CSV table of C-alpha atoms in Angstrom, one decimal:
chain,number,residue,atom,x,y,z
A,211,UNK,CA,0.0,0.0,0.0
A,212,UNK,CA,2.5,2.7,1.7
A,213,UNK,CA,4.7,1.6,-2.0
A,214,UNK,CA,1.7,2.6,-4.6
A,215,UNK,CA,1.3,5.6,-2.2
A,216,UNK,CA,4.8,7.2,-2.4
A,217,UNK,CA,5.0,6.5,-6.3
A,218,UNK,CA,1.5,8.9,-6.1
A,219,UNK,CA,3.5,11.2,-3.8
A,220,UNK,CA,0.4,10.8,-1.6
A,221,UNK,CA,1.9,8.3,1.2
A,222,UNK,CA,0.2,8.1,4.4
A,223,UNK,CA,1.8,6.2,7.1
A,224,UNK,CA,-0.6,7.8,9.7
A,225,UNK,CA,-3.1,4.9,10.1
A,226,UNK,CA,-4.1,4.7,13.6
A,227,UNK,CA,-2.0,1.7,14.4
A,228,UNK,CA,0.5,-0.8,13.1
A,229,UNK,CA,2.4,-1.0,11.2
A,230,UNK,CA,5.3,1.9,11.4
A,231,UNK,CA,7.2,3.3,8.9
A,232,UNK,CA,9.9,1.3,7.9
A,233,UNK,CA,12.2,2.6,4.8
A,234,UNK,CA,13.6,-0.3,3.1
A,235,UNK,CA,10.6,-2.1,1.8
A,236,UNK,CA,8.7,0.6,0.7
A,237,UNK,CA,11.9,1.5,-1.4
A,238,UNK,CA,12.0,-1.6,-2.7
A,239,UNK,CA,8.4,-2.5,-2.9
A,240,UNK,CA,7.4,1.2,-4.8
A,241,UNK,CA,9.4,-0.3,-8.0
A,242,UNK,CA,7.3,-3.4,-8.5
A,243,UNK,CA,3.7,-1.4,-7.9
A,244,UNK,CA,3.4,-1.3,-11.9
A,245,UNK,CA,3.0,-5.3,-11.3
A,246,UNK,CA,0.0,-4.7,-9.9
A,247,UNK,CA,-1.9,-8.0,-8.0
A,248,UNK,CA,1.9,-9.2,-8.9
A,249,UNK,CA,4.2,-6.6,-6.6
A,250,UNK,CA,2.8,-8.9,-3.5
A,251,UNK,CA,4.4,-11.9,-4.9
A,252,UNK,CA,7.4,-10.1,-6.2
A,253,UNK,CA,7.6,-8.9,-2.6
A,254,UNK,CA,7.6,-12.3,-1.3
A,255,UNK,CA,10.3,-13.4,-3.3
A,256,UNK,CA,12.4,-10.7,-2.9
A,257,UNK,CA,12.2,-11.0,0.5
A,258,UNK,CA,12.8,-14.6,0.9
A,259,UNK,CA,15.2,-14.8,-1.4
A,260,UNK,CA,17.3,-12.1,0.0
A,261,UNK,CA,16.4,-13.9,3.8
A,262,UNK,CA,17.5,-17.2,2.3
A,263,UNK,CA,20.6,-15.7,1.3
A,264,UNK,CA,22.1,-15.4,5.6
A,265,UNK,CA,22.8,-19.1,5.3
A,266,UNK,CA,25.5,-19.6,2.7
A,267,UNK,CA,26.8,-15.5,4.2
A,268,UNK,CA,26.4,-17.2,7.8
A,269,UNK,CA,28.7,-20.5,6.6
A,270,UNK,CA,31.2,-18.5,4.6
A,271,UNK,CA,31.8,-16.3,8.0
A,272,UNK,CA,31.9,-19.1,10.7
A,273,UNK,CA,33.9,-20.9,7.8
A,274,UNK,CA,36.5,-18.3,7.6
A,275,UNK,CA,36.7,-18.1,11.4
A,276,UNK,CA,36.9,-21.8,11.9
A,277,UNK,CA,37.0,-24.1,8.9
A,278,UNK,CA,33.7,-25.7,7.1
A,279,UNK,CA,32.5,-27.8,9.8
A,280,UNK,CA,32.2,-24.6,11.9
A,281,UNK,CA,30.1,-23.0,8.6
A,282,UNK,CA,27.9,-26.4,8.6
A,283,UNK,CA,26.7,-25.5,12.6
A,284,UNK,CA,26.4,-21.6,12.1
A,285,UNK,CA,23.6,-22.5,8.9
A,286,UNK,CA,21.7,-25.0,11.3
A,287,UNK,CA,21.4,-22.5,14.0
A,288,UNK,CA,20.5,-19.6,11.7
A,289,UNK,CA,17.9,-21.6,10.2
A,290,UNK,CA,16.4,-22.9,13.7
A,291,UNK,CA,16.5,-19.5,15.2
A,292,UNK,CA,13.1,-18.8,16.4
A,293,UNK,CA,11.2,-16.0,14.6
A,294,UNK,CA,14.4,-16.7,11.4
A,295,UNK,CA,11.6,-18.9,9.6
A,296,UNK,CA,8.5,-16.8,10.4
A,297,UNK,CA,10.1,-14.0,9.0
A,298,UNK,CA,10.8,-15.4,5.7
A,299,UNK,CA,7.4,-17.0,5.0
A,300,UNK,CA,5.4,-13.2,6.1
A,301,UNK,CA,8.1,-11.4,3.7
A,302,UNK,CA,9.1,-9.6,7.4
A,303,UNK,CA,12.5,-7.4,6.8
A,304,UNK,CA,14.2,-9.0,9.8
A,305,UNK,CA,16.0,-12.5,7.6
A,306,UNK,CA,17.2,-9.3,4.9
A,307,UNK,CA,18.9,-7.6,8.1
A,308,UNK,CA,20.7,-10.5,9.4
A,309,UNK,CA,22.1,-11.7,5.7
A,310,UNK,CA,22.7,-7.9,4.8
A,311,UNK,CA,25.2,-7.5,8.5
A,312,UNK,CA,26.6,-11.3,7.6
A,313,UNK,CA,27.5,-9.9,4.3
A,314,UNK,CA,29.0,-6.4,5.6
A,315,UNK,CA,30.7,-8.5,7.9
A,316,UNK,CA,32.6,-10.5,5.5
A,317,UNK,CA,33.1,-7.6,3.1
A,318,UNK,CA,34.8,-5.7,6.3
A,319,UNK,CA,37.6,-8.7,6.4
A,320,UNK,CA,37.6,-8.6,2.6
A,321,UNK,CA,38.8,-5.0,3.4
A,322,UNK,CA,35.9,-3.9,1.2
A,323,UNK,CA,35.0,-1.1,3.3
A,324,UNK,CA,32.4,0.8,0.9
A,325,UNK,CA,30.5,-2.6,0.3
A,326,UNK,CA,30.5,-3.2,3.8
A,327,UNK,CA,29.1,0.4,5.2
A,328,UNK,CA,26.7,-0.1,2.1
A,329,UNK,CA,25.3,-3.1,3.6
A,330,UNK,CA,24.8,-1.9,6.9
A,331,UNK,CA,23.2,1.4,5.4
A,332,UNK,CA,20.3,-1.1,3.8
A,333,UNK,CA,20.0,-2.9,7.3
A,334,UNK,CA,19.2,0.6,8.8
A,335,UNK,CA,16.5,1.5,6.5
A,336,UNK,CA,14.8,-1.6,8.0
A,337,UNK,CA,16.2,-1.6,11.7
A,338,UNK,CA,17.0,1.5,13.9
A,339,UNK,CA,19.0,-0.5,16.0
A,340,UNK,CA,21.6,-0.6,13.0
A,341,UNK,CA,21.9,3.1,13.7
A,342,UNK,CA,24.8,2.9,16.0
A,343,UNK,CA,26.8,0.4,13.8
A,344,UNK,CA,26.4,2.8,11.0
A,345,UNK,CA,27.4,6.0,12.1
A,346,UNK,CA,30.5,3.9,13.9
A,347,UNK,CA,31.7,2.8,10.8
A,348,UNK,CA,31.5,6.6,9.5
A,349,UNK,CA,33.5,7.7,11.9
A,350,UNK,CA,36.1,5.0,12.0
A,351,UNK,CA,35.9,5.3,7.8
A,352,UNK,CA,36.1,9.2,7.8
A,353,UNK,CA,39.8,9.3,9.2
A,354,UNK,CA,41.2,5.8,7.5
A,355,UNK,CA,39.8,6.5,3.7
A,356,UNK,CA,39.2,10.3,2.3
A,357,UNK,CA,37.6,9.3,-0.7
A,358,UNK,CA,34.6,7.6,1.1
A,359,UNK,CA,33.7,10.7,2.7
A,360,UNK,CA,30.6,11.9,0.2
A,361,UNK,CA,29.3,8.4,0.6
A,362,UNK,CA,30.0,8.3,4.1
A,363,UNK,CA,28.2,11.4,4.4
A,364,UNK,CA,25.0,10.9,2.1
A,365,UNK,CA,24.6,7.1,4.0
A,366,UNK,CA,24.6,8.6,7.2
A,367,UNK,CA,21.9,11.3,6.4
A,368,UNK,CA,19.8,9.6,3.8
A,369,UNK,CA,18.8,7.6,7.4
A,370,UNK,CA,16.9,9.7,9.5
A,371,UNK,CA,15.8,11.6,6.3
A,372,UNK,CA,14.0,8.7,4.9
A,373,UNK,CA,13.2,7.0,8.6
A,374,UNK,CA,11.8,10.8,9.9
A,375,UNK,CA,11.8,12.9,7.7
A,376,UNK,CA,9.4,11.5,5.2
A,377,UNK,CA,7.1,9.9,8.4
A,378,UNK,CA,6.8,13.1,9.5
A,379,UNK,CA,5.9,14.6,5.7
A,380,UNK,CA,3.3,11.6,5.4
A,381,UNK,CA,1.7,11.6,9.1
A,382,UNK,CA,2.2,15.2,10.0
A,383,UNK,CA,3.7,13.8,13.6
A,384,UNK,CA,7.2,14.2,14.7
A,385,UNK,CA,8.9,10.0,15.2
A,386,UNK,CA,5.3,9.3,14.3
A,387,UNK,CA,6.8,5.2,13.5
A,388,UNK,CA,7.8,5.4,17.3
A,389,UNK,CA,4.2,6.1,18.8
A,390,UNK,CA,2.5,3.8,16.5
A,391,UNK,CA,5.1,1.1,17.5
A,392,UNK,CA,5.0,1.8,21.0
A,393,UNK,CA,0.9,2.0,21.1
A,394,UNK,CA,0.7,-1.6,19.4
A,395,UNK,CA,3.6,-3.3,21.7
A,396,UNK,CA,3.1,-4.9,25.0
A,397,UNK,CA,4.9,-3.1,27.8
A,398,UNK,CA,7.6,-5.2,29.4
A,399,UNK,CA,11.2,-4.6,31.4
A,400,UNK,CA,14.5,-4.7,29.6
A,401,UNK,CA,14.9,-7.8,31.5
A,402,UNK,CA,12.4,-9.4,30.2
A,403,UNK,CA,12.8,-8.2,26.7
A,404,UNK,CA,16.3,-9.9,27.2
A,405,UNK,CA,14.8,-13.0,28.3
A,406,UNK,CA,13.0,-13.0,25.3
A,407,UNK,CA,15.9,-12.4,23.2
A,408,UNK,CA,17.5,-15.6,24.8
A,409,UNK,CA,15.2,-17.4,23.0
A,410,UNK,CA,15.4,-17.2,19.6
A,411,UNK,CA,18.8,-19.0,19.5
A,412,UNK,CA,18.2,-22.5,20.0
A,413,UNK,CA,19.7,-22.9,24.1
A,414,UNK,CA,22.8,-24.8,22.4
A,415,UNK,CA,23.5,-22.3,19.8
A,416,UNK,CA,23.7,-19.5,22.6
A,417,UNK,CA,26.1,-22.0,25.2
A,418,UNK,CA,28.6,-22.4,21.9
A,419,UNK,CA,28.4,-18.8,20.9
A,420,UNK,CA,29.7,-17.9,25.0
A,421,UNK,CA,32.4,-20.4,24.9
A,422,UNK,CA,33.7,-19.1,22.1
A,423,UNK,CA,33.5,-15.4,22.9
A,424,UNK,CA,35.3,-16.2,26.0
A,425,UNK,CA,37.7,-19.2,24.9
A,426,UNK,CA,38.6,-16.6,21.8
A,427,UNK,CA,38.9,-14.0,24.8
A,428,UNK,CA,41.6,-16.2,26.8
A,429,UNK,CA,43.6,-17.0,23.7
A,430,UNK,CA,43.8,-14.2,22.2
A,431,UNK,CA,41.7,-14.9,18.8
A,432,UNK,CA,41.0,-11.4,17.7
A,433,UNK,CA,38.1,-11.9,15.6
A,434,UNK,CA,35.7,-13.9,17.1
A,435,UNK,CA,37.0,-12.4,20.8
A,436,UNK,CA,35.7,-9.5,18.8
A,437,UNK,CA,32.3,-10.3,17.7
A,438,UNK,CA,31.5,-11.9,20.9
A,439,UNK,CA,32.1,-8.7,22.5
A,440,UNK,CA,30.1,-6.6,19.7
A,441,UNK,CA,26.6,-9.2,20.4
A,442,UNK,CA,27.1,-8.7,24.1
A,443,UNK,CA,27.6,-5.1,24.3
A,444,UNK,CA,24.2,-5.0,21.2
A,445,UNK,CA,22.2,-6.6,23.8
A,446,UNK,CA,23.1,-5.1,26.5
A,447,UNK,CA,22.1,-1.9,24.5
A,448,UNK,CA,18.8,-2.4,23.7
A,449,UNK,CA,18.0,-3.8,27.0
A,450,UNK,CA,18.7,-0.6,28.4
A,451,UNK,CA,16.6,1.0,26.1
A,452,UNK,CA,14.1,-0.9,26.7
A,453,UNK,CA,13.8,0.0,30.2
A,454,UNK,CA,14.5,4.1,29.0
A,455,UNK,CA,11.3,3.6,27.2
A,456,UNK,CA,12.3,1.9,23.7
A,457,UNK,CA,9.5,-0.2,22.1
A,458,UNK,CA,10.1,-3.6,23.0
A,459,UNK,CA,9.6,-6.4,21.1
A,460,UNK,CA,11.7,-9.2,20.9
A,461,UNK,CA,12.4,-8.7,16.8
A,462,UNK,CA,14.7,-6.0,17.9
A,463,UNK,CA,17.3,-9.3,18.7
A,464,UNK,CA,16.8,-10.9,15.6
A,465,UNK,CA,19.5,-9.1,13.6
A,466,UNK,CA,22.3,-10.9,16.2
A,467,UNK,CA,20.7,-14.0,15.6
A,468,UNK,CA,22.9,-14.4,12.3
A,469,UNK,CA,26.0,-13.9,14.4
A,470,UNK,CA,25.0,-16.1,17.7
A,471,UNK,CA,24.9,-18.9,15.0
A,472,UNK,CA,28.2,-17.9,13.6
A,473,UNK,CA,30.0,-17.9,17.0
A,474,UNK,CA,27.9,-21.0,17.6
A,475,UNK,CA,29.9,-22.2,14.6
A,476,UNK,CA,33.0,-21.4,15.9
A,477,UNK,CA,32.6,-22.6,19.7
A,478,UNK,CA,31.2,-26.0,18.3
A,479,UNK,CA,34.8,-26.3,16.4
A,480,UNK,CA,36.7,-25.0,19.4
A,481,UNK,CA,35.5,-27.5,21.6
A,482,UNK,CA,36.4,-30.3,18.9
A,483,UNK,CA,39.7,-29.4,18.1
A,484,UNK,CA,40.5,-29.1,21.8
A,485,UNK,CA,41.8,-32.5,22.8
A,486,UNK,CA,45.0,-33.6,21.1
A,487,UNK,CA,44.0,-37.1,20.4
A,488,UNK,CA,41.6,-37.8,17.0
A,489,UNK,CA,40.2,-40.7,18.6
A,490,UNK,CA,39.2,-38.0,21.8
A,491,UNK,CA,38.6,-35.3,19.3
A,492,UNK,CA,36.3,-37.4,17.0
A,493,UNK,CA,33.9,-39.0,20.6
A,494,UNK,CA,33.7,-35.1,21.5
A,495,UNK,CA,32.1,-34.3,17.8
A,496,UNK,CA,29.6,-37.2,18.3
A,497,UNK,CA,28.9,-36.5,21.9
A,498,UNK,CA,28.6,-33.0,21.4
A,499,UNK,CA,26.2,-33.7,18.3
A,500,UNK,CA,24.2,-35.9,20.6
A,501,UNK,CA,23.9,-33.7,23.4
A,502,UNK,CA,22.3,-30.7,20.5
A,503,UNK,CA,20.3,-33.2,18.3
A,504,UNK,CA,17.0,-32.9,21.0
A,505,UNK,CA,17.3,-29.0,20.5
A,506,UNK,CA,17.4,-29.6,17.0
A,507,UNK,CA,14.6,-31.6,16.4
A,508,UNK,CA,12.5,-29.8,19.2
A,509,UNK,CA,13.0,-26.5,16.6
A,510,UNK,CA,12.4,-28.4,13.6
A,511,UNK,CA,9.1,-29.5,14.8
A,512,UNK,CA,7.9,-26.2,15.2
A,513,UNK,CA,8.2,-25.6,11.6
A,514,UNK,CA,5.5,-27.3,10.2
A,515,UNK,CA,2.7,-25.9,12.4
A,516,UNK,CA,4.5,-22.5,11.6
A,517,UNK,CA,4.1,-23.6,8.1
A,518,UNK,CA,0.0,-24.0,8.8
A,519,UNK,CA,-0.2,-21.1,10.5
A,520,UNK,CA,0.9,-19.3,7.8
A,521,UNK,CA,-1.1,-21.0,5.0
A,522,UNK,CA,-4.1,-20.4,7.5
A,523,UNK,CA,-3.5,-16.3,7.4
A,524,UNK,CA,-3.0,-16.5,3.8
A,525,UNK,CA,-6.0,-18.6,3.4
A,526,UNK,CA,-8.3,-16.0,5.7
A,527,UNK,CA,-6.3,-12.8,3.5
A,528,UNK,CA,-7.3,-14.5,0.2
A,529,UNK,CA,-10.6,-15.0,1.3
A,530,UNK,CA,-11.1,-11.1,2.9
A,531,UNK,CA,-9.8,-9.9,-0.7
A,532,UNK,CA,-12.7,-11.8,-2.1
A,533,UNK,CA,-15.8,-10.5,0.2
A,534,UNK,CA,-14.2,-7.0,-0.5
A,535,UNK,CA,-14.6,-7.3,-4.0
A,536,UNK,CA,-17.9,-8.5,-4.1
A,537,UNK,CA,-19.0,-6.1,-1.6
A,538,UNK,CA,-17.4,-3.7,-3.2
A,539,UNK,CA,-20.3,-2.6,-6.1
A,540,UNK,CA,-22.9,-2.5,-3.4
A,541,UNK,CA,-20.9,-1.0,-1.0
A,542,UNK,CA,-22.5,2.9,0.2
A,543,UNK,CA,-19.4,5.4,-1.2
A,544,UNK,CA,-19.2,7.4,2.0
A,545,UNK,CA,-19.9,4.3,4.0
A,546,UNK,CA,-17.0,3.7,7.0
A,547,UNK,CA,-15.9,0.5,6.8
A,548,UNK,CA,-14.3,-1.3,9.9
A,549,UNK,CA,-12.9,-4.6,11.0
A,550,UNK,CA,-12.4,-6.1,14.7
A,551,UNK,CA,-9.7,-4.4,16.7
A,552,UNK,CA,-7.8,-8.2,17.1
A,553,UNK,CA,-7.7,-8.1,13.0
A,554,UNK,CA,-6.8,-4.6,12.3
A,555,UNK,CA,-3.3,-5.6,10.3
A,556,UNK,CA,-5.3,-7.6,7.6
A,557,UNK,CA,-7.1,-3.4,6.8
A,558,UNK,CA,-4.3,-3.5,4.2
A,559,UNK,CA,-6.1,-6.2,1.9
A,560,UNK,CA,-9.1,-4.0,1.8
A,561,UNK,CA,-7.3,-0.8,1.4
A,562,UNK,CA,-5.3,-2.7,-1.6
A,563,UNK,CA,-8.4,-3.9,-3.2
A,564,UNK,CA,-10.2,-0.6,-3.1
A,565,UNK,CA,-7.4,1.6,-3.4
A,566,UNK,CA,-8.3,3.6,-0.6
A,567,UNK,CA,-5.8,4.6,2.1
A,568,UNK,CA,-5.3,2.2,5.0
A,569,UNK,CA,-6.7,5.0,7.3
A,570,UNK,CA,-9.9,4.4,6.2
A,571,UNK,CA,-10.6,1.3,7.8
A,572,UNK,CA,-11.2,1.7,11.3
A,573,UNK,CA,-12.2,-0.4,13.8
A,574,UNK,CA,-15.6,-2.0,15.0
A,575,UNK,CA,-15.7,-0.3,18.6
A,576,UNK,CA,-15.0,3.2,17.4
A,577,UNK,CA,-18.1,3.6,15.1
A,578,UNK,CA,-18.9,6.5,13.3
A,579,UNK,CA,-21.8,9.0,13.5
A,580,UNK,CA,-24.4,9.6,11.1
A,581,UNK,CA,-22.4,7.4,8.5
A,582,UNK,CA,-23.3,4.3,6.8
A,583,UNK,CA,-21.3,1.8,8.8
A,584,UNK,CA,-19.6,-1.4,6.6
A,585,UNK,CA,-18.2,-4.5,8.9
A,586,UNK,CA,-15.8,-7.3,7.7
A,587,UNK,CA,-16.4,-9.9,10.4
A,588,UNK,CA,-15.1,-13.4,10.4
A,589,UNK,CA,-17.8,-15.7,10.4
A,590,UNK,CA,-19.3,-16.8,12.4
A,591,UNK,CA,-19.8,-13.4,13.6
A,592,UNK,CA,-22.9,-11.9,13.1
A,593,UNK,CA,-24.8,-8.5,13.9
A,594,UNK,CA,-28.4,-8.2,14.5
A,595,UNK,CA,-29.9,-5.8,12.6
A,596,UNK,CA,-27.2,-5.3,10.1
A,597,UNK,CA,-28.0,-6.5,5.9
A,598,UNK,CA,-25.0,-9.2,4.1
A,599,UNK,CA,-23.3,-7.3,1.4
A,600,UNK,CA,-21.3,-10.0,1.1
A,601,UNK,CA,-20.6,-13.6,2.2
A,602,UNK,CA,-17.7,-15.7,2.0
A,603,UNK,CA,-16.2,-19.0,3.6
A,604,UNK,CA,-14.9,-17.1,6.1
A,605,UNK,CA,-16.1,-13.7,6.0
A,606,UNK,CA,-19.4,-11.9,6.2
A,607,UNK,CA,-19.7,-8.2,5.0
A,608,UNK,CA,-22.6,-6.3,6.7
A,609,UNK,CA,-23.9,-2.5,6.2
A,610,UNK,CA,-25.8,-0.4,8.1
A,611,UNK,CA,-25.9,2.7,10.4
A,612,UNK,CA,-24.9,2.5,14.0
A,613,UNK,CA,-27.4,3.4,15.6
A,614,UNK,CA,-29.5,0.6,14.0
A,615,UNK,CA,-27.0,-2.0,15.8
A,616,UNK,CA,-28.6,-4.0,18.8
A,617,UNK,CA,-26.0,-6.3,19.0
A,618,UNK,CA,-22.4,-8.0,17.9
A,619,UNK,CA,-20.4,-11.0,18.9
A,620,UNK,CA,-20.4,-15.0,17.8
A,621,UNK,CA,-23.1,-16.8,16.0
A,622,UNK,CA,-26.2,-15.8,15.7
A,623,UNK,CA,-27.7,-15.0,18.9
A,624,UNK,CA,-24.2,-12.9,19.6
């Protein structure tokens, strides 16, 4: 929607609720709007693709660091990260971040400094906690390479121009993506934002990634001593701004899960090559296989009811996109249309299918006055008093004006 907007310079990110303004993919999106029904799966595929692409970036880096098997560990973590999966299949920007810093990462050792501060500029336009890591690299690039400077310059301001700035221009409110984020996100403690954060890597991925931090620590390995370091002091970051008042939500983490699995890599191979003896070296591979395998498969049974879950909200978008178009031609033209608070995000299938802006659907217990009054429901849902517009495996349309309803809830004495 907010993509078809900006190419009609008339965006609107004000909409009374999530989602906030995020850069990157309405950049990327506002290209593929000419597609039409199309630019959704052109999305998806984008997205996924580049998401898919932090598992061969996550193996090269743990691979450099430690050797192949290290690379083989770090992909199997990445991909068993929780919320790593779910982000790919909803076309979320978070799987984009994590290969975009993977990739910056390696570019950085490849002494490809533009490449990497390029990288890290695409994973801010879809994260603000890459803000930090940005203008760092500025800094640290400003003194060591004069010729970057213009791009150092136009990266670091293109951010809170396109982040701000054009929020502001659209909504008419000052860090307008901040108060919609924070009015949509449960309040919770740094601590337990942290807890939550603990999560997504699988419990051995995030033992492994310690060891190696601190076994790289004692010995004096620069780089991974290093990155150890960098994921600490990231989360210790954001827990802090958490409890200053940061919207919390545990997605904030998922751009370190990419290098949790590549230290995860590297502590796995640590622990192997330890012992002097093959025959010791080769029982510690197997018994530390053995003692990560119930992890493993405990994550890898989540995936096919995430899997379901998905098909399921694709199933109920599909079928909303239908009851919109048939109600559509029947539809009252000033009529207010609304949906239940709990499935507010899915107002973007009707906005798309009647090109309307995304502000126009409100919500069921904030009705109008004096207005005709239009209600997706899910069925069975039902409204005395109200007339079908439209009815559809799972979705009913009604119309009428407010004051004419008696009553709403399940079934048909709700």
């Amino acid at each position: 929607m907010w993509g078809r907007e900006l190419l009609g310079l008339e965006l609107e990110t004000h909409v009374g609720g999530a989602p906030s303004w995020k850069p990157l993919p309405v950049l990327l999106i506002a290209p593929l709007t000419p597609l039409g029904d199309g630019a959704v799966d052109a999305w998806l595929v984008l997205a996924r693709a580049t998401g898919l692409a932090g598992l061969p970036l996550a193996y090269l880096l743990a691979a450099r660091l430690a050797g192949p098997a290290a690379g083989v560990v770090a992909v199997v973590a990445l991909a068993l990260s929780g919320g790593w999966f779910r982000g790919l299949e909803h076309g979320y920007c978070e799987p984009l971040v994590i290969a975009a810093l993977l990739g910056a990462a390696l570019a950085w050792l490849d002494a490809r400094r533009g490449t990497a501060f390029a990288l890290v500029l695409v994973a801010s336009l879809a994260r603000p906690e890459c803000w930090p890591v940005l203008a760092g690299m500025a800094v640290w690039m400003w003194r060591r390479d004069p010729r970057l400077r213009p791009h150092l310059v136009a990266g670091v301001a293109v951010v809170p121009l396109l982040w701000v700035g054009v929020d502001w221009w659209s909504s008419g409110r000052f860090l307008n993506a901040e108060r919609v984020a924070g009015a949509v996100i449960r309040d919770m403690s740094g601590i337990e934002l942290l807890g939550l954060g603990m999560r997504i890597p699988p419990l051995p991925a995030l033992l492994l990634a310690a060891f190696a931090a601190g076994y790289a620590a004692v010995r004096r390995e620069l780089l991974p001593a290093l990155l150890g370091a960098a994921v600490l002091g990231a989360a210790a970051a954001l827990t802090i701004a958490a409890q200053l008042g940061y919207p919390p939500t545990e997605r904030v983490f998922l751009p370190l899960a990419g290098f949790v699995a590549v230290l995860a890599g590297v502590g796995a191979a640590q622990l192997v090559r330890a012992p002097a003896a093959p025959g010791v070296r080769a029982a510690m591979a197997a018994g530390l296989a053995l003692a990560c395998l119930p992890f493993a498969v405990q994550r890898a049974q989540l995936i096919p009811d995430q899997v379901e879950a998905a098909r399921e909200v694709e199933d109920m978008q599909v079928d909303l996109r239908r009851a919109a178009r048939e109600a559509r031609p029947a539809a009252p033209r000033t009529a207010a249309v609304a949906l239940p608070r709990h499935l507010m995000w899915a107002r973007g299938v009707i906005a798309w299918e009647w090109d309307v802006p995304m502000r126009r659907i409100g919500e069921i217990d904030d009705p109008p006055r004096g207005t005709p009054l239009l209600l997706f429901v899910p069925r069975p849902w039902a409204a005395s008093g109200m007339r079908a517009l439209a009815t559809t495996e799972r979705w009913t349309v009604l119309v009428d004006r407010p004051r004419q309803i008696r009553a709403f809830g399940r079934g048909r004495r709700g």
